[in-house]
Amino acid sequence: MSKPRLATVWLDGCSGCHMSLLDMDERLLEIAERADLVYSPLVDTKEFPPAVDVTLVEGAVSSEDDLRRIHEVRARTKTLVSLGDCAVTSNVPGMRNPIGEAPLLQRAYVENATINQGIPSVVVPRLLRRSRPVHSVVAVDVFLPGCPPSADLIYFVLDELLAGRTPDTAGITHFGA
Ligand code: SF4
């Protein structure tokens, strides 16, 4: 029997949730025995593949590129997990929402730039008006809050999902790390 197909995705987050995933240490080997990691910042696959069983999503949806990617991920994933507070609430990326897109870009790329002042129009993905939690854009099956969620909690969720069960994360608060 083939193993479940596992993916992890990094949207607008600091990578701390992926660092916490790596903190599972030797349990990573066990997960690798039980699932095929088919897409992740940790592997070299360029395109999100079809027919993924479980995808962990770190980060908020903040740019047009994030938006395109999360729709693609959702369409190709059976069970989608919002991993960490940025995915669950928009958290740190959402702090820019009251400021507005134009003043934010002006501050970052013009006022605080010492060289090459100017708001980029190529390469850097265009920002959405607001940074949004993942579930406000696509359906989410499992919420795993925390900034970051601890390695133990991430392992718990993966262990349950790979065993074919739905993890009960209702009691986990955003102080779950
Ligand atoms: Fe980083 Fe915390 Fe956001 Fe995870 S939830 S991406 S650790 S800021």
PDB file of C-alpha atoms and ligand atoms in Angstrom:
ATOM      1  CA  MET A   1       0.000   0.000   0.000  1.00  0.00           C
ATOM      2  CA  SER A   2       1.325   3.455  -0.868  1.00  0.00           C
ATOM      3  CA  LYS A   3       2.051   5.897   1.899  1.00  0.00           C
ATOM      4  CA  PRO A   4      -0.027   9.048   2.494  1.00  0.00           C
ATOM      5  CA  ARG A   5       1.274  12.036   0.559  1.00  0.00           C
ATOM      6  CA  LEU A   6       2.338  14.899   2.852  1.00  0.00           C
ATOM      7  CA  ALA A   7       3.158  18.516   1.958  1.00  0.00           C
ATOM      8  CA  THR A   8       4.070  21.705   3.789  1.00  0.00           C
ATOM      9  CA  VAL A   9       3.631  25.210   2.398  1.00  0.00           C
ATOM     10  CA  TRP A  10       5.185  28.520   3.429  1.00  0.00           C
ATOM     11  CA  LEU A  11       3.067  31.610   2.708  1.00  0.00           C
ATOM     12  CA  ASP A  12       3.452  34.907   4.636  1.00  0.00           C
ATOM     13  CA  GLY A  13       5.174  33.626   7.762  1.00  0.00           C
ATOM     14  CA  CYS A  14       8.598  33.893   9.335  1.00  0.00           C
ATOM     15  CA  SER A  15       9.455  30.176   8.861  1.00  0.00           C
ATOM     16  CA  GLY A  16       9.262  29.694  12.630  1.00  0.00           C
ATOM     17  CA  CYS A  17       6.475  27.154  12.214  1.00  0.00           C
ATOM     18  CA  HIS A  18       8.678  25.127   9.882  1.00  0.00           C
ATOM     19  CA  MET A  19      11.512  25.434  12.410  1.00  0.00           C
ATOM     20  CA  SER A  20       9.161  23.995  15.029  1.00  0.00           C
ATOM     21  CA  LEU A  21       8.316  21.164  12.624  1.00  0.00           C
ATOM     22  CA  LEU A  22      12.032  20.400  12.408  1.00  0.00           C
ATOM     23  CA  ASP A  23      12.162  20.404  16.208  1.00  0.00           C
ATOM     24  CA  MET A  24      10.317  17.071  16.110  1.00  0.00           C
ATOM     25  CA  ASP A  25      13.889  15.762  15.816  1.00  0.00           C
ATOM     26  CA  GLU A  26      14.001  11.942  15.678  1.00  0.00           C
ATOM     27  CA  ARG A  27      10.238  11.820  15.194  1.00  0.00           C
ATOM     28  CA  LEU A  28      10.874  13.241  11.718  1.00  0.00           C
ATOM     29  CA  LEU A  29      12.317   9.851  10.806  1.00  0.00           C
ATOM     30  CA  GLU A  30       9.174   8.133  11.987  1.00  0.00           C
ATOM     31  CA  ILE A  31       6.986  10.539   9.982  1.00  0.00           C
ATOM     32  CA  ALA A  32       9.206   9.965   6.942  1.00  0.00           C
ATOM     33  CA  GLU A  33       8.579   6.223   7.325  1.00  0.00           C
ATOM     34  CA  ARG A  34       4.837   6.746   7.437  1.00  0.00           C
ATOM     35  CA  ALA A  35       4.377   9.403   4.709  1.00  0.00           C
ATOM     36  CA  ASP A  36       5.965  10.655   1.501  1.00  0.00           C
ATOM     37  CA  LEU A  37       6.942  14.329   1.709  1.00  0.00           C
ATOM     38  CA  VAL A  38       5.982  15.383  -1.810  1.00  0.00           C
ATOM     39  CA  TYR A  39       6.262  19.186  -1.506  1.00  0.00           C
ATOM     40  CA  SER A  40       7.817  21.520   1.083  1.00  0.00           C
ATOM     41  CA  PRO A  41      10.435  24.269   1.530  1.00  0.00           C
ATOM     42  CA  LEU A  42      12.456  21.340   2.889  1.00  0.00           C
ATOM     43  CA  VAL A  43      12.534  19.483  -0.456  1.00  0.00           C
ATOM     44  CA  ASP A  44      13.333  20.542  -3.998  1.00  0.00           C
ATOM     45  CA  THR A  45       9.967  20.028  -5.722  1.00  0.00           C
ATOM     46  CA  LYS A  46       9.045  23.178  -7.654  1.00  0.00           C
ATOM     47  CA  GLU A  47       5.349  22.629  -8.383  1.00  0.00           C
ATOM     48  CA  PHE A  48       2.662  21.667  -5.889  1.00  0.00           C
ATOM     49  CA  PRO A  49       1.629  18.144  -6.958  1.00  0.00           C
ATOM     50  CA  PRO A  50      -1.873  16.682  -7.275  1.00  0.00           C
ATOM     51  CA  ALA A  51      -3.509  14.226  -4.865  1.00  0.00           C
ATOM     52  CA  VAL A  52      -1.858  15.316  -1.608  1.00  0.00           C
ATOM     53  CA  ASP A  53      -3.405  13.765   1.494  1.00  0.00           C
ATOM     54  CA  VAL A  54      -2.246  16.248   4.158  1.00  0.00           C
ATOM     55  CA  THR A  55      -0.859  19.771   3.731  1.00  0.00           C
ATOM     56  CA  LEU A  56       0.379  21.961   6.574  1.00  0.00           C
ATOM     57  CA  VAL A  57       0.150  25.659   5.664  1.00  0.00           C
ATOM     58  CA  GLU A  58       2.322  28.202   7.488  1.00  0.00           C
ATOM     59  CA  GLY A  59       1.612  31.898   7.117  1.00  0.00           C
ATOM     60  CA  ALA A  60      -1.150  34.280   6.155  1.00  0.00           C
ATOM     61  CA  VAL A  61      -2.427  35.039   2.666  1.00  0.00           C
ATOM     62  CA  SER A  62      -0.867  38.424   1.961  1.00  0.00           C
ATOM     63  CA  SER A  63       0.026  38.680  -1.724  1.00  0.00           C
ATOM     64  CA  GLU A  64      -1.422  37.787  -5.092  1.00  0.00           C
ATOM     65  CA  ASP A  65       1.085  34.945  -5.217  1.00  0.00           C
ATOM     66  CA  ASP A  66      -0.109  33.621  -1.831  1.00  0.00           C
ATOM     67  CA  LEU A  67      -3.680  33.780  -3.125  1.00  0.00           C
ATOM     68  CA  ARG A  68      -2.891  31.813  -6.283  1.00  0.00           C
ATOM     69  CA  ARG A  69      -0.911  29.246  -4.313  1.00  0.00           C
ATOM     70  CA  ILE A  70      -3.477  28.619  -1.564  1.00  0.00           C
ATOM     71  CA  HIS A  71      -6.228  28.003  -4.117  1.00  0.00           C
ATOM     72  CA  GLU A  72      -3.969  25.544  -5.925  1.00  0.00           C
ATOM     73  CA  VAL A  73      -3.027  23.836  -2.635  1.00  0.00           C
ATOM     74  CA  ARG A  74      -6.664  23.571  -1.561  1.00  0.00           C
ATOM     75  CA  ALA A  75      -7.731  22.061  -4.885  1.00  0.00           C
ATOM     76  CA  ARG A  76      -5.026  19.409  -4.642  1.00  0.00           C
ATOM     77  CA  THR A  77      -5.230  18.568  -0.911  1.00  0.00           C
ATOM     78  CA  LYS A  78      -7.571  16.288   0.985  1.00  0.00           C
ATOM     79  CA  THR A  79      -6.870  17.583   4.516  1.00  0.00           C
ATOM     80  CA  LEU A  80      -5.569  21.127   4.881  1.00  0.00           C
ATOM     81  CA  VAL A  81      -4.077  22.210   8.222  1.00  0.00           C
ATOM     82  CA  SER A  82      -3.636  25.875   9.208  1.00  0.00           C
ATOM     83  CA  LEU A  83      -0.281  25.689  10.969  1.00  0.00           C
ATOM     84  CA  GLY A  84       0.409  28.476  13.447  1.00  0.00           C
ATOM     85  CA  ASP A  85      -1.136  31.798  14.348  1.00  0.00           C
ATOM     86  CA  CYS A  86      -0.258  33.558  11.081  1.00  0.00           C
ATOM     87  CA  ALA A  87      -2.282  30.976   9.160  1.00  0.00           C
ATOM     88  CA  VAL A  88      -5.035  30.832  11.796  1.00  0.00           C
ATOM     89  CA  THR A  89      -5.535  34.564  12.528  1.00  0.00           C
ATOM     90  CA  SER A  90      -3.082  36.428  10.206  1.00  0.00           C
ATOM     91  CA  ASN A  91      -1.176  37.341  13.402  1.00  0.00           C
ATOM     92  CA  VAL A  92       2.049  39.244  12.599  1.00  0.00           C
ATOM     93  CA  PRO A  93       1.381  39.793   8.871  1.00  0.00           C
ATOM     94  CA  GLY A  94      -2.038  41.176   9.833  1.00  0.00           C
ATOM     95  CA  MET A  95      -0.416  43.974  11.836  1.00  0.00           C
ATOM     96  CA  ARG A  96      -0.026  45.887   8.601  1.00  0.00           C
ATOM     97  CA  ASN A  97      -3.755  45.851   7.850  1.00  0.00           C
ATOM     98  CA  PRO A  98      -4.660  49.126   9.623  1.00  0.00           C
ATOM     99  CA  ILE A  99      -1.764  50.922   7.899  1.00  0.00           C
ATOM    100  CA  GLY A 100      -2.874  50.287   4.348  1.00  0.00           C
ATOM    101  CA  GLU A 101      -0.928  49.003   1.391  1.00  0.00           C
ATOM    102  CA  ALA A 102       0.371  52.278  -0.082  1.00  0.00           C
ATOM    103  CA  PRO A 103       1.823  53.831   3.133  1.00  0.00           C
ATOM    104  CA  LEU A 104       3.365  50.474   4.031  1.00  0.00           C
ATOM    105  CA  LEU A 105       5.174  50.146   0.704  1.00  0.00           C
ATOM    106  CA  GLN A 106       6.236  53.788   0.826  1.00  0.00           C
ATOM    107  CA  ARG A 107       7.740  53.295   4.280  1.00  0.00           C
ATOM    108  CA  ALA A 108       9.504  50.039   3.436  1.00  0.00           C
ATOM    109  CA  TYR A 109      10.821  50.745  -0.039  1.00  0.00           C
ATOM    110  CA  VAL A 110      11.235  54.544  -0.124  1.00  0.00           C
ATOM    111  CA  GLU A 111      11.490  56.184   3.319  1.00  0.00           C
ATOM    112  CA  ASN A 112      13.598  53.443   4.901  1.00  0.00           C
ATOM    113  CA  ALA A 113      15.641  52.584   1.793  1.00  0.00           C
ATOM    114  CA  THR A 114      19.174  53.926   1.586  1.00  0.00           C
ATOM    115  CA  ILE A 115      19.737  52.706  -2.007  1.00  0.00           C
ATOM    116  CA  ASN A 116      17.472  51.918  -4.963  1.00  0.00           C
ATOM    117  CA  GLN A 117      14.490  53.740  -3.511  1.00  0.00           C
ATOM    118  CA  GLY A 118      11.277  52.780  -5.259  1.00  0.00           C
ATOM    119  CA  ILE A 119       8.336  50.457  -4.909  1.00  0.00           C
ATOM    120  CA  PRO A 120       9.019  47.273  -6.913  1.00  0.00           C
ATOM    121  CA  SER A 121       6.710  46.496  -9.800  1.00  0.00           C
ATOM    122  CA  VAL A 122       8.304  43.228 -10.927  1.00  0.00           C
ATOM    123  CA  VAL A 123       9.513  40.055  -9.150  1.00  0.00           C
ATOM    124  CA  VAL A 124       8.083  41.017  -5.740  1.00  0.00           C
ATOM    125  CA  PRO A 125       4.461  39.758  -5.668  1.00  0.00           C
ATOM    126  CA  ARG A 126       1.852  42.467  -5.370  1.00  0.00           C
ATOM    127  CA  LEU A 127       0.335  42.795  -1.878  1.00  0.00           C
ATOM    128  CA  LEU A 128      -3.341  42.192  -1.265  1.00  0.00           C
ATOM    129  CA  ARG A 129      -5.144  45.054   0.422  1.00  0.00           C
ATOM    130  CA  ARG A 130      -5.274  43.037   3.650  1.00  0.00           C
ATOM    131  CA  SER A 131      -3.323  40.091   5.003  1.00  0.00           C
ATOM    132  CA  ARG A 132      -5.866  37.344   5.643  1.00  0.00           C
ATOM    133  CA  PRO A 133      -6.061  34.094   7.626  1.00  0.00           C
ATOM    134  CA  VAL A 134      -6.142  31.012   5.441  1.00  0.00           C
ATOM    135  CA  HIS A 135      -9.710  30.007   6.346  1.00  0.00           C
ATOM    136  CA  SER A 136     -11.034  33.355   5.079  1.00  0.00           C
ATOM    137  CA  VAL A 137      -9.850  32.367   1.607  1.00  0.00           C
ATOM    138  CA  VAL A 138     -10.257  28.569   1.394  1.00  0.00           C
ATOM    139  CA  ALA A 139     -11.784  25.861   3.571  1.00  0.00           C
ATOM    140  CA  VAL A 140      -9.520  24.634   6.381  1.00  0.00           C
ATOM    141  CA  ASP A 141      -9.950  21.190   7.930  1.00  0.00           C
ATOM    142  CA  VAL A 142      -7.716  21.427  11.020  1.00  0.00           C
ATOM    143  CA  PHE A 143      -6.559  24.497  12.978  1.00  0.00           C
ATOM    144  CA  LEU A 144      -3.285  24.309  14.878  1.00  0.00           C
ATOM    145  CA  PRO A 145      -2.643  27.642  16.654  1.00  0.00           C
ATOM    146  CA  GLY A 146       0.559  28.738  18.367  1.00  0.00           C
ATOM    147  CA  CYS A 147       3.407  31.059  17.509  1.00  0.00           C
ATOM    148  CA  PRO A 148       4.802  28.659  16.696  1.00  0.00           C
ATOM    149  CA  PRO A 149       2.903  25.522  17.654  1.00  0.00           C
ATOM    150  CA  SER A 150       5.265  23.285  19.576  1.00  0.00           C
ATOM    151  CA  ALA A 151       6.921  20.296  17.955  1.00  0.00           C
ATOM    152  CA  ASP A 152       4.858  18.074  20.256  1.00  0.00           C
ATOM    153  CA  LEU A 153       1.604  19.567  18.974  1.00  0.00           C
ATOM    154  CA  ILE A 154       2.685  19.310  15.341  1.00  0.00           C
ATOM    155  CA  TYR A 155       3.629  15.682  15.924  1.00  0.00           C
ATOM    156  CA  PHE A 156       0.284  15.016  17.600  1.00  0.00           C
ATOM    157  CA  VAL A 157      -1.619  16.391  14.604  1.00  0.00           C
ATOM    158  CA  LEU A 158       0.497  14.523  12.053  1.00  0.00           C
ATOM    159  CA  ASP A 159       0.319  11.304  14.063  1.00  0.00           C
ATOM    160  CA  GLU A 160      -3.465  11.477  14.194  1.00  0.00           C
ATOM    161  CA  LEU A 161      -3.914  12.396  10.535  1.00  0.00           C
ATOM    162  CA  LEU A 162      -1.502   9.739   9.275  1.00  0.00           C
ATOM    163  CA  ALA A 163      -3.368   7.187  11.389  1.00  0.00           C
ATOM    164  CA  GLY A 164      -6.582   8.179   9.624  1.00  0.00           C
ATOM    165  CA  ARG A 165      -8.042  10.025  12.604  1.00  0.00           C
ATOM    166  CA  THR A 166      -9.178  13.648  12.967  1.00  0.00           C
ATOM    167  CA  PRO A 167      -7.056  15.368  15.622  1.00  0.00           C
ATOM    168  CA  ASP A 168      -8.943  17.154  18.360  1.00  0.00           C
ATOM    169  CA  THR A 169      -7.245  20.561  18.512  1.00  0.00           C
ATOM    170  CA  ALA A 170     -10.145  22.358  20.186  1.00  0.00           C
ATOM    171  CA  GLY A 171      -8.300  22.723  23.494  1.00  0.00           C
ATOM    172  CA  ILE A 172      -5.144  24.169  21.974  1.00  0.00           C
ATOM    173  CA  THR A 173      -4.767  27.890  22.538  1.00  0.00           C
ATOM    174  CA  HIS A 174      -2.555  30.304  20.670  1.00  0.00           C
ATOM    175  CA  PHE A 175      -0.094  29.898  23.547  1.00  0.00           C
ATOM    176  CA  GLY A 176       0.366  26.301  22.444  1.00  0.00           C
ATOM    177  CA  ALA A 177       4.132  26.511  21.911  1.00  0.00           C
TER     178      ALA A 177
HETATM  179 FE1  SF4 B   1       6.388  32.841  12.599  1.00  0.00          FE
HETATM  180 FE2  SF4 B   1       4.686  32.724  14.678  1.00  0.00          FE
HETATM  181 FE3  SF4 B   1       3.775  33.251  12.233  1.00  0.00          FE
HETATM  182 FE4  SF4 B   1       4.658  30.797  12.800  1.00  0.00          FE
HETATM  183  S1  SF4 B   1       2.872  31.797  13.726  1.00  0.00           S
HETATM  184  S2  SF4 B   1       5.099  31.981  10.943  1.00  0.00           S
HETATM  185  S3  SF4 B   1       6.348  31.283  14.240  1.00  0.00           S
HETATM  186  S4  SF4 B   1       5.185  34.550  13.441  1.00  0.00           S
END
